[in-house]
Structures are given as C-alpha cells and as structure tokens.
CSV table of N, CA and C in Angstrom, one decimal:
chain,number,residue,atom,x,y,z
A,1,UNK,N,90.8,41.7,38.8
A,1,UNK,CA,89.7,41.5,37.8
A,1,UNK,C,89.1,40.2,38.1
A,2,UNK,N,87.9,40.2,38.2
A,2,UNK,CA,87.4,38.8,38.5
A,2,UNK,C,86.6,37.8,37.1
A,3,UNK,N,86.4,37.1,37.5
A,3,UNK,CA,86.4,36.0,36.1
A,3,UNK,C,85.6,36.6,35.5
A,4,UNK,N,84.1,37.4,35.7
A,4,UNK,CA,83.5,38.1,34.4
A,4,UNK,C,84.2,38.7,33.5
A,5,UNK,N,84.9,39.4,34.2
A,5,UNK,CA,85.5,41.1,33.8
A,5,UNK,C,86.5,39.9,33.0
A,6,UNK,N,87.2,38.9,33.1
A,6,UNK,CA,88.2,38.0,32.2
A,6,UNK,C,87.2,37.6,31.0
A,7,UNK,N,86.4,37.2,31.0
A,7,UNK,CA,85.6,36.8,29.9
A,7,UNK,C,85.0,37.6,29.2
A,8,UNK,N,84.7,39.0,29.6
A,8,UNK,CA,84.5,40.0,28.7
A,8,UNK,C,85.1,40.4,28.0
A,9,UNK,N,86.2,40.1,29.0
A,9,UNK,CA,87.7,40.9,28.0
A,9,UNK,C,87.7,40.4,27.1
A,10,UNK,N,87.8,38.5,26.9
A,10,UNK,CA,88.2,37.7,26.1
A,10,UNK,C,87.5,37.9,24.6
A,11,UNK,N,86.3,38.2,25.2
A,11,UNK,CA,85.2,38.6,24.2
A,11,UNK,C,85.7,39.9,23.0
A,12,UNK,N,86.3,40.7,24.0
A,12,UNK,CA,86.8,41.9,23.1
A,12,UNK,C,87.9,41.9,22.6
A,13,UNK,N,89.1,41.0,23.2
A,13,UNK,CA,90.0,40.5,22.5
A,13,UNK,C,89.8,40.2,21.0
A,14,UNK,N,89.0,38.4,21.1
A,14,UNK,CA,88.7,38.0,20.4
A,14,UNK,C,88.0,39.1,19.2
A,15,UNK,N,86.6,39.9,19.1
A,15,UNK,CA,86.7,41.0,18.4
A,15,UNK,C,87.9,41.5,17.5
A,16,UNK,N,88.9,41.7,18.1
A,16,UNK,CA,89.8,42.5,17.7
A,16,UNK,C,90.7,41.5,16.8
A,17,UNK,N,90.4,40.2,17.0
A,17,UNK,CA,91.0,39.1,16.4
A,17,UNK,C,90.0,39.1,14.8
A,18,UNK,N,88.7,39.6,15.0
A,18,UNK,CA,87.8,39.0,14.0
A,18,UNK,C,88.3,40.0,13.2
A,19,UNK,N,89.1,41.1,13.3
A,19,UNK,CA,89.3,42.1,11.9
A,19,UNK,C,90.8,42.2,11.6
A,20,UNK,N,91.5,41.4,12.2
A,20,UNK,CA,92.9,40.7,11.8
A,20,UNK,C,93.5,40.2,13.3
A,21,UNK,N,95.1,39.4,12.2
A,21,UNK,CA,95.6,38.9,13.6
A,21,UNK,C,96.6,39.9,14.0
A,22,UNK,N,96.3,39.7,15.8
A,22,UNK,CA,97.0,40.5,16.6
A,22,UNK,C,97.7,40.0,17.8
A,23,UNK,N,98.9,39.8,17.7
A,23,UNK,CA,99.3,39.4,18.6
A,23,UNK,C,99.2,39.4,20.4
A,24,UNK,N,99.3,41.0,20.6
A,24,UNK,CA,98.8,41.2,21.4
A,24,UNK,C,97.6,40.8,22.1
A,25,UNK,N,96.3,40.4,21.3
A,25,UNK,CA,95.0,40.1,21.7
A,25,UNK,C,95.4,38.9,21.6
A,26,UNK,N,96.1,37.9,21.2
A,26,UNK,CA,96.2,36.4,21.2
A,26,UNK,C,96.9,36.2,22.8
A,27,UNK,N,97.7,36.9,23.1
A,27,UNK,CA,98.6,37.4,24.4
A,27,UNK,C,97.2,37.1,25.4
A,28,UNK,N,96.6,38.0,25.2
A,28,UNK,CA,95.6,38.3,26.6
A,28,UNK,C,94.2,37.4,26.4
A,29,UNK,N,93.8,36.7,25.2
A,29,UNK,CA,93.0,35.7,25.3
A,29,UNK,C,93.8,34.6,26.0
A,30,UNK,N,95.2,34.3,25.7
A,30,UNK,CA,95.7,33.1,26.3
A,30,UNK,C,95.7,33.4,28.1
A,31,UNK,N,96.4,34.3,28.5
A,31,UNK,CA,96.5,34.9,29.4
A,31,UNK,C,95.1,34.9,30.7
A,32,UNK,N,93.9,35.7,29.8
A,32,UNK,CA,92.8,35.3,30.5
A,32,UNK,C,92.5,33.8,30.7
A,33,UNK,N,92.1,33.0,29.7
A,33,UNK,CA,91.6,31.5,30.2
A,33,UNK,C,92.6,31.0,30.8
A,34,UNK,N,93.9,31.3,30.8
A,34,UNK,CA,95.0,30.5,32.3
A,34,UNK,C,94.3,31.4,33.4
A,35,UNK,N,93.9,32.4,33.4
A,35,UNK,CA,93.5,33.1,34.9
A,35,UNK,C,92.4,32.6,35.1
A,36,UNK,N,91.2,32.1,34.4
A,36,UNK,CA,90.2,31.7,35.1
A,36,UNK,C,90.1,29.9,35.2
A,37,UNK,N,91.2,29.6,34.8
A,37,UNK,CA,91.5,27.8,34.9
A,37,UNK,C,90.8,27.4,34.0
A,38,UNK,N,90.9,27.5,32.2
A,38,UNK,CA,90.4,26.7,31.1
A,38,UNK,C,91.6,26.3,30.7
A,39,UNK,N,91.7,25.4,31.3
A,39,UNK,CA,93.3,24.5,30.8
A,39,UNK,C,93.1,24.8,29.0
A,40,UNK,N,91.8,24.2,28.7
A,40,UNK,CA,92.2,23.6,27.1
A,40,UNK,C,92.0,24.6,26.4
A,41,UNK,N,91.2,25.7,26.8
A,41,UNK,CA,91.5,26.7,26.0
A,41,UNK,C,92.7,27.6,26.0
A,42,UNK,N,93.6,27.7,27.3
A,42,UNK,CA,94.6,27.8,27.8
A,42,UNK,C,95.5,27.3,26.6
A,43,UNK,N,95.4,26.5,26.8
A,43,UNK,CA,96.5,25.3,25.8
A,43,UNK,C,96.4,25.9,24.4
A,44,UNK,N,95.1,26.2,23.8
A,44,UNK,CA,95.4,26.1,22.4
A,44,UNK,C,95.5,27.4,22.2
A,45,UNK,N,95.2,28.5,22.9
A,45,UNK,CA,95.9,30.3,22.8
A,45,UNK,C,97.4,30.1,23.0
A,46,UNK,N,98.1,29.4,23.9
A,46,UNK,CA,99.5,29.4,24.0
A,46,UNK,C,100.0,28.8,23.1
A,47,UNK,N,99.7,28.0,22.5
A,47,UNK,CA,100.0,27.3,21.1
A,47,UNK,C,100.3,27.6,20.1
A,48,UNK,N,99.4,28.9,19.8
A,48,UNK,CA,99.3,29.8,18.9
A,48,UNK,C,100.7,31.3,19.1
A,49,UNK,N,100.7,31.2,20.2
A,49,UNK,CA,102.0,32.4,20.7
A,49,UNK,C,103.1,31.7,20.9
A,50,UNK,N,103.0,30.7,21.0
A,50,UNK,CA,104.2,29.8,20.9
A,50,UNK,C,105.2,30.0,19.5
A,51,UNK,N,104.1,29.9,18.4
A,51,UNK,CA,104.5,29.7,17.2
A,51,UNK,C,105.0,31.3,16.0
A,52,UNK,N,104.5,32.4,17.1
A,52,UNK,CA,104.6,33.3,16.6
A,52,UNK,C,106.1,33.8,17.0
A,53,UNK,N,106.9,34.5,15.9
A,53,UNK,CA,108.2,35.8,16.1
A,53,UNK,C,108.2,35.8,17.5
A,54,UNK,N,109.4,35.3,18.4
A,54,UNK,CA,109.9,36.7,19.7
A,54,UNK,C,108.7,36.5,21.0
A,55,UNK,N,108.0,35.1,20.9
A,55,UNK,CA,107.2,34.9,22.3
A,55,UNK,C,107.4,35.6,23.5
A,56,UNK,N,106.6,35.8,24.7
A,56,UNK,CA,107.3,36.1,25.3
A,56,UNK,C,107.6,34.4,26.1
A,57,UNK,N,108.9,34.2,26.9
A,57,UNK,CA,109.3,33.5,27.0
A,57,UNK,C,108.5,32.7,28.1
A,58,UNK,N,107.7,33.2,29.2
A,58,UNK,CA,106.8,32.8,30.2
A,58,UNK,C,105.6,31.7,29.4
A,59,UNK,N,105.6,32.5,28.2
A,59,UNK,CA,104.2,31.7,27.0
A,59,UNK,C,104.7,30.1,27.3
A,60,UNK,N,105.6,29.8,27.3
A,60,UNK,CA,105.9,28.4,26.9
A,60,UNK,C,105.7,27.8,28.0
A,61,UNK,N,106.5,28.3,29.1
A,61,UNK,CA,105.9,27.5,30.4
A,61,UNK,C,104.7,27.2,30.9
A,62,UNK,N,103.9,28.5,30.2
A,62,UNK,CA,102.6,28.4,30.7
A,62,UNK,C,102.0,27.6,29.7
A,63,UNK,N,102.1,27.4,28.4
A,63,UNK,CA,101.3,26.1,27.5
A,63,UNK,C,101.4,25.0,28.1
A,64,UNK,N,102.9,24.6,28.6
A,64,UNK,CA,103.6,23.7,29.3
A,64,UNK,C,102.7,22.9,30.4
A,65,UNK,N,102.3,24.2,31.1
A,65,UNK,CA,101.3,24.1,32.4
A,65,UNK,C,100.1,23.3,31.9
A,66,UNK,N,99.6,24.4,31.2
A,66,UNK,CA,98.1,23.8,30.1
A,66,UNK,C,98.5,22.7,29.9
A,67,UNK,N,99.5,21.9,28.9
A,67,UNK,CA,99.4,20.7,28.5
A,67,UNK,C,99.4,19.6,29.5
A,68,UNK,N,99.9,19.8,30.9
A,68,UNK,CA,100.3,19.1,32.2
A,68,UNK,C,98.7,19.0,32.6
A,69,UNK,N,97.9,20.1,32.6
A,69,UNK,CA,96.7,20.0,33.1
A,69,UNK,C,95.8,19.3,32.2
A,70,UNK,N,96.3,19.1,31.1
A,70,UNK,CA,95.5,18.1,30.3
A,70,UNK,C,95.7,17.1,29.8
A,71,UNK,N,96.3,16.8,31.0
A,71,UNK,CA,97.4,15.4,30.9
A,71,UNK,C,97.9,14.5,29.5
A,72,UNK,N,98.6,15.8,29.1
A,72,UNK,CA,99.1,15.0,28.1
A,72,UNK,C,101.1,16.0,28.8
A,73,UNK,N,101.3,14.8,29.2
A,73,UNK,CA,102.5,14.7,29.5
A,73,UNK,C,103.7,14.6,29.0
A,74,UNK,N,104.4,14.1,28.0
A,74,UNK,CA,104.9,14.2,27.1
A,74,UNK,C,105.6,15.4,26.4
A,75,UNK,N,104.2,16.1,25.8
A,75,UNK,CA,104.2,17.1,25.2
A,75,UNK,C,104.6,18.4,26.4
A,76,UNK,N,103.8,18.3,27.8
A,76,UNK,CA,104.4,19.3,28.4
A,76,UNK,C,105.8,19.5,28.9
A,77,UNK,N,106.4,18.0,29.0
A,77,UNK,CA,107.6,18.0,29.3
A,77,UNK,C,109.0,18.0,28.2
A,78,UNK,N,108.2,18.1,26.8
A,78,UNK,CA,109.1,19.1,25.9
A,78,UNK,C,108.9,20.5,25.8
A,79,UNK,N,107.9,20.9,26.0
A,79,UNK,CA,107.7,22.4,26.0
A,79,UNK,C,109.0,23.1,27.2
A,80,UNK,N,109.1,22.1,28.6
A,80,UNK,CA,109.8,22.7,29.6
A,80,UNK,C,110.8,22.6,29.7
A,81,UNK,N,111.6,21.2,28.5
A,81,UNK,CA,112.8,21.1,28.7
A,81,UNK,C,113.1,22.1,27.2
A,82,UNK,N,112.4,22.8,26.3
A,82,UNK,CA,112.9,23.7,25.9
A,82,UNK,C,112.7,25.3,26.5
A,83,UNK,N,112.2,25.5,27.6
A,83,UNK,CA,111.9,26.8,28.4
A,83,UNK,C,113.0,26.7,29.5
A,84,UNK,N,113.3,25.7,29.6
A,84,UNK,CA,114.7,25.6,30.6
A,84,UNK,C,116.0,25.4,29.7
A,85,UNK,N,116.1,25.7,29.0
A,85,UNK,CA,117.5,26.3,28.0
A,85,UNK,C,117.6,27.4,28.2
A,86,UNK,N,116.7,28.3,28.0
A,86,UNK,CA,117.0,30.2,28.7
A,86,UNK,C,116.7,29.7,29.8
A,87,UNK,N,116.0,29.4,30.4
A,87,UNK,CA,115.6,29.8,31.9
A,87,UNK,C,116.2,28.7,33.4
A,88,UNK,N,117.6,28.3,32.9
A,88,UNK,CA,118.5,27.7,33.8
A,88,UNK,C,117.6,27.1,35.2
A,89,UNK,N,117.9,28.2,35.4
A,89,UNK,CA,117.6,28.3,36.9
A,89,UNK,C,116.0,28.7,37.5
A,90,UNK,N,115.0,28.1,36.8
A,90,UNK,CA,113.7,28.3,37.0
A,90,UNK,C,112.9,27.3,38.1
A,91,UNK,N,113.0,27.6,39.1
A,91,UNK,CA,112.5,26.6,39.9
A,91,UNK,C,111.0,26.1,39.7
A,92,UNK,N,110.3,26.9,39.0
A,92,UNK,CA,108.8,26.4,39.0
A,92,UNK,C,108.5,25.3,38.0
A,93,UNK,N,109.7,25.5,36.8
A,93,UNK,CA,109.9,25.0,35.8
A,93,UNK,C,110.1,23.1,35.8
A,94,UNK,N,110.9,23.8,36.9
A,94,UNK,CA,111.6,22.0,37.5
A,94,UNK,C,110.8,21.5,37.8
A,95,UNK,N,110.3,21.8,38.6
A,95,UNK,CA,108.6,21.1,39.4
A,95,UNK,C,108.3,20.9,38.6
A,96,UNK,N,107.7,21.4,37.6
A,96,UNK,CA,106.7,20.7,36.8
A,96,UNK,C,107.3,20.0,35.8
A,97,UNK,N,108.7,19.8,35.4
A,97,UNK,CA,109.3,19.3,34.9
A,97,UNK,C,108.8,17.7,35.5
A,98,UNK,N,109.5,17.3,36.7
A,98,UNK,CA,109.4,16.4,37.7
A,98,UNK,C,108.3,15.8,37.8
A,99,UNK,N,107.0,16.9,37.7
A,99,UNK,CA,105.9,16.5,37.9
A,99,UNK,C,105.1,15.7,36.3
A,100,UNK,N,105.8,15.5,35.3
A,100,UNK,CA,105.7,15.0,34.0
A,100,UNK,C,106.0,13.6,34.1
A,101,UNK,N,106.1,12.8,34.8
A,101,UNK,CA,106.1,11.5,34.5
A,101,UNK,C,104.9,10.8,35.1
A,102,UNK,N,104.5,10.2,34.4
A,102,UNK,CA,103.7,8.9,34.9
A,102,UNK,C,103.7,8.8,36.4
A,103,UNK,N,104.7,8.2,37.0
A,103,UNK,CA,105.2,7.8,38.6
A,103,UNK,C,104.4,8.9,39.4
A,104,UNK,N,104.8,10.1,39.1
A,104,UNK,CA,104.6,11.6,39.9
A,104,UNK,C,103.2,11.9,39.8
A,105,UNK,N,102.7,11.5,38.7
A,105,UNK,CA,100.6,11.6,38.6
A,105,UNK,C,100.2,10.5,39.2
A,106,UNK,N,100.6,9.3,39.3
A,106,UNK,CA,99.7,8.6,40.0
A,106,UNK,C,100.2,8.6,41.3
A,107,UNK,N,101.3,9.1,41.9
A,107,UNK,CA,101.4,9.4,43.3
A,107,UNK,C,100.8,10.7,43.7
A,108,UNK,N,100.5,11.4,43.1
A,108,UNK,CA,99.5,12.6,43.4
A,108,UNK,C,98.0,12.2,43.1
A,109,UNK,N,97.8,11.6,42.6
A,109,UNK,CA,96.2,10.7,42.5
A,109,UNK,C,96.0,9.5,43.5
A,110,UNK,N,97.1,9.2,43.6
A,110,UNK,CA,97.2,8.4,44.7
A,110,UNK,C,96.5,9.0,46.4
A,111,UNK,N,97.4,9.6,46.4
A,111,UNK,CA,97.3,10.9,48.0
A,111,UNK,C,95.9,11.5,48.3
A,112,UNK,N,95.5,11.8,47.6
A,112,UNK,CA,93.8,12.4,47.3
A,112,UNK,C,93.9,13.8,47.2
A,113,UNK,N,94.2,14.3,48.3
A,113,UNK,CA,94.3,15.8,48.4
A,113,UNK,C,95.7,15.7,49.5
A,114,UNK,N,96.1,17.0,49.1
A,114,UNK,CA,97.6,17.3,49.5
A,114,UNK,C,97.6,17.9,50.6
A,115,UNK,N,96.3,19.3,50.4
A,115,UNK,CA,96.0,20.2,51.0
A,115,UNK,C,94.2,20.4,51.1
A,116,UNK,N,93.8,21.3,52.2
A,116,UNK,CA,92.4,21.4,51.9
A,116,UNK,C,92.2,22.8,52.2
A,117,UNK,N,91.3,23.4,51.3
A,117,UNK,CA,91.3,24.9,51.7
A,117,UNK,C,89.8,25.3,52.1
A,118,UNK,N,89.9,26.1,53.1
A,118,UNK,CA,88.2,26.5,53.4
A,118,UNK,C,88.5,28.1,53.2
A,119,UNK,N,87.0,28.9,52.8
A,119,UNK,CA,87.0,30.0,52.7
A,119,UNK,C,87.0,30.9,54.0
A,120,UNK,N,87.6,32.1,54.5
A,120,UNK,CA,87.5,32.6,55.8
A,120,UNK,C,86.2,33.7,54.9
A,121,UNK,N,85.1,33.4,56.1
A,121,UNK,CA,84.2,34.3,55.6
A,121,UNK,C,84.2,35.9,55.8
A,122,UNK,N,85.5,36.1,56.4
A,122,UNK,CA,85.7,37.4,56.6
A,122,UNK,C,86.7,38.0,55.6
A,123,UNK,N,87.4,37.2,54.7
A,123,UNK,CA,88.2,37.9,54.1
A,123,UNK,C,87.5,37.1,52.8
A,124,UNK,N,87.6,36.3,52.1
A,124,UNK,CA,87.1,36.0,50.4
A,124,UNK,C,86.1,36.4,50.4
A,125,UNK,N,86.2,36.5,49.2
A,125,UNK,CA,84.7,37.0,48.0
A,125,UNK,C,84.6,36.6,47.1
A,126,UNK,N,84.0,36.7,46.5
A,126,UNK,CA,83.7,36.3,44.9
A,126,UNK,C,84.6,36.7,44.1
A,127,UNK,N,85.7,37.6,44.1
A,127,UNK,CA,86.6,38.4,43.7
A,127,UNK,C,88.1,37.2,44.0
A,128,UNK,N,89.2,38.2,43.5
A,128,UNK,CA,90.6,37.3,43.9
A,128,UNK,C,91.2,37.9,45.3
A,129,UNK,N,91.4,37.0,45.9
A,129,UNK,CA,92.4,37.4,47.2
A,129,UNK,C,93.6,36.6,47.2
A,130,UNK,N,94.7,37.2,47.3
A,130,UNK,CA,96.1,36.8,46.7
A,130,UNK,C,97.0,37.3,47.7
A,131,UNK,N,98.3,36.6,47.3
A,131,UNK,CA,99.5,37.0,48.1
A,131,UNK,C,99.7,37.7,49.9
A,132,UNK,N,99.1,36.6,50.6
A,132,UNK,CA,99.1,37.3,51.7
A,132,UNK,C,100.4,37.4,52.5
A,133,UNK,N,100.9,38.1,53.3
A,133,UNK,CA,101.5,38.1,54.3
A,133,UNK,C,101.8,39.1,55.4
A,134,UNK,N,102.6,39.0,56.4
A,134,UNK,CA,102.3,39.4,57.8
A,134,UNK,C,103.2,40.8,57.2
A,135,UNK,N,102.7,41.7,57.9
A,135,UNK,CA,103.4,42.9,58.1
A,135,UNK,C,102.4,43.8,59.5
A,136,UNK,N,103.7,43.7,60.4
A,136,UNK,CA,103.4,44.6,61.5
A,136,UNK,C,102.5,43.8,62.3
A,137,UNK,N,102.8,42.1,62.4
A,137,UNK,CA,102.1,41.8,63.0
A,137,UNK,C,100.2,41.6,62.6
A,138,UNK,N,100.4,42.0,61.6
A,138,UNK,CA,98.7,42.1,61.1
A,138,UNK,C,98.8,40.9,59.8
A,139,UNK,N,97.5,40.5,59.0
A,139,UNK,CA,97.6,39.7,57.5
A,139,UNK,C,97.3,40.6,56.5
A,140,UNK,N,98.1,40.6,55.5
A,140,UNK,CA,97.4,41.8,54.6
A,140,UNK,C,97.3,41.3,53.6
A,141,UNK,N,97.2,41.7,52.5
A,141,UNK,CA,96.7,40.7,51.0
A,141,UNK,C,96.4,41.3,49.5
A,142,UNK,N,96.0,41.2,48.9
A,142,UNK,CA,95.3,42.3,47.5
A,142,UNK,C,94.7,41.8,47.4
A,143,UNK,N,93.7,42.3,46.8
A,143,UNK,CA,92.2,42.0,46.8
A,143,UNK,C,91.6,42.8,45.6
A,144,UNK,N,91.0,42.4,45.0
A,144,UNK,CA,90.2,42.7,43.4
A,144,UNK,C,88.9,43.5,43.9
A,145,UNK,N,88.5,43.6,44.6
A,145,UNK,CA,87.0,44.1,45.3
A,145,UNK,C,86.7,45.1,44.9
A,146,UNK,N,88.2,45.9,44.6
A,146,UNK,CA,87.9,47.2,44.2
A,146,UNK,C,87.0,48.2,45.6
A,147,UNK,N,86.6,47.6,46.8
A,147,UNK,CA,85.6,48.2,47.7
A,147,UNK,C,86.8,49.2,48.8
A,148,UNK,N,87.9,48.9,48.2
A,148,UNK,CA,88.4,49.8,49.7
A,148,UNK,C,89.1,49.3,50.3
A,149,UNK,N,89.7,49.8,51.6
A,149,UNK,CA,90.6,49.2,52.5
A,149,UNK,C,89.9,48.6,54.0
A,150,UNK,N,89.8,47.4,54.1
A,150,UNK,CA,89.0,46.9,54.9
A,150,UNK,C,89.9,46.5,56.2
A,151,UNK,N,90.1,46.4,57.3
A,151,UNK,CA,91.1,46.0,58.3
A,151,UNK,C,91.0,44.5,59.1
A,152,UNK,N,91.0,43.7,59.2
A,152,UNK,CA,90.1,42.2,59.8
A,152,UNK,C,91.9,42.2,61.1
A,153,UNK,N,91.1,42.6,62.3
A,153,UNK,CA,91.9,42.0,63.1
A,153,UNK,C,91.6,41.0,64.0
C-alpha cells in the first residue's frame, strides 16, 4: 500500500471514528502514520491504544518508537522498560532501550550518517520495496506496485 492509499485509509478510519469510538480504527490510524513516518501523529494514536482494555502488546513498543523519534527520551524509555516485562527477550526493544540516553543521541548526531542509501533505478518506485534476499542466486523482494512479476538480472 503506498502512502496515498495510507492516508486515505486514515481518512476513512478516522470517519468511522466520527460516529463512535472504535478500537480497531484507532489500531489502523496509529498503524498507518508509523507506516508513512508521522512520528507525532504516530505518538498520539498509540497513546490512545495504549490506554485502552487488552492493547495489543507491539502498540507500546511502537509509541515507545514514536516517543524516541520525538525525542523525548525519558518517556520512551518507560514505555520499553514496561514492554520488556512480557517481552524478555525482544531484541529490537533493547536497542532502543540503549538507544534512550542522552550519550547514545549525541553519538549518533555526532557520526552524521551511519549509512547512505541511493535508489537502484531499476528496482524502486514510488511504491514500497521491502525485505530483500537472495534465493537461487537471483535478488528478490515484495513490492507494492501491484504491476506484476518483473525479473532484474
């Protein structure tokens, strides 16, 4: 689904919000603005699922994220040290656990860039291209294009 088709949705979510509350549509508003990177709006839909009956448990990590992106620090690193009570053994969790102090942001603002990514103009689009890896000696991937199976050798 590419970020229109996310914002549309959000649109119709929301709708569904304007003639009561629904959990589910608070799910997928939060849900969409983490998928198109609105930390703050991110932040304040998980917020709200946070606080409701029986979250699902991923909700919290992911506000957690939101609040890290909006550097408020503190706050994200209680969100994770209560998402790591169930979730022991959550390696993503740790990281960003880690990545919650002071020291760890200015040594990452320090560095500039970690990594640098350029577009291969044979494979992105305007769409999502995700999870690649080798099988059979070839690169393969998923891809939102919806256009088909294209081959790039």
């Amino acid at each position: 689904m590419g970020k229109y088709q996310y914002k549309d949705a959000i649109d119709i979510y929301k709708s569904i919000l304007n003639k009561g509350n629904d959990g589910d549509a608070t799910l997928g508003i939060a849900e969409f603005y983490r998928r198109i990177g609105n930390s703050d709006e991110s932040e304040y839909w998980y917020s709200m699922i946070i606080m409701m009956p029986n979250p699902p448990s991923d909700a919290r990590l992911y506000y957690a994220q939101a609040l890290h992106q909006n550097g408020k620090l503190k706050k994200a690193k209680n969100q994770i040290e209560i998402f790591l009570k169930d979730n022991v053994d959550h390696y993503q969790a740790h990281f960003l656990l880690k990545a919650c102090t002071e020291d760890a942001v200015a040594e990452l603002n320090a560095s500039q860039k970690l990594y640098k990514l350029n577009n291969c103009e044979d494979i992105n689009t305007e769409d999502d291209e995700y999870s690649p890896a080798i099988y059979k000696d070839d690169l393969v991937y998923v891809s939102t294009t919806g256009k088909g199976r294209k081959v790039w050798k």
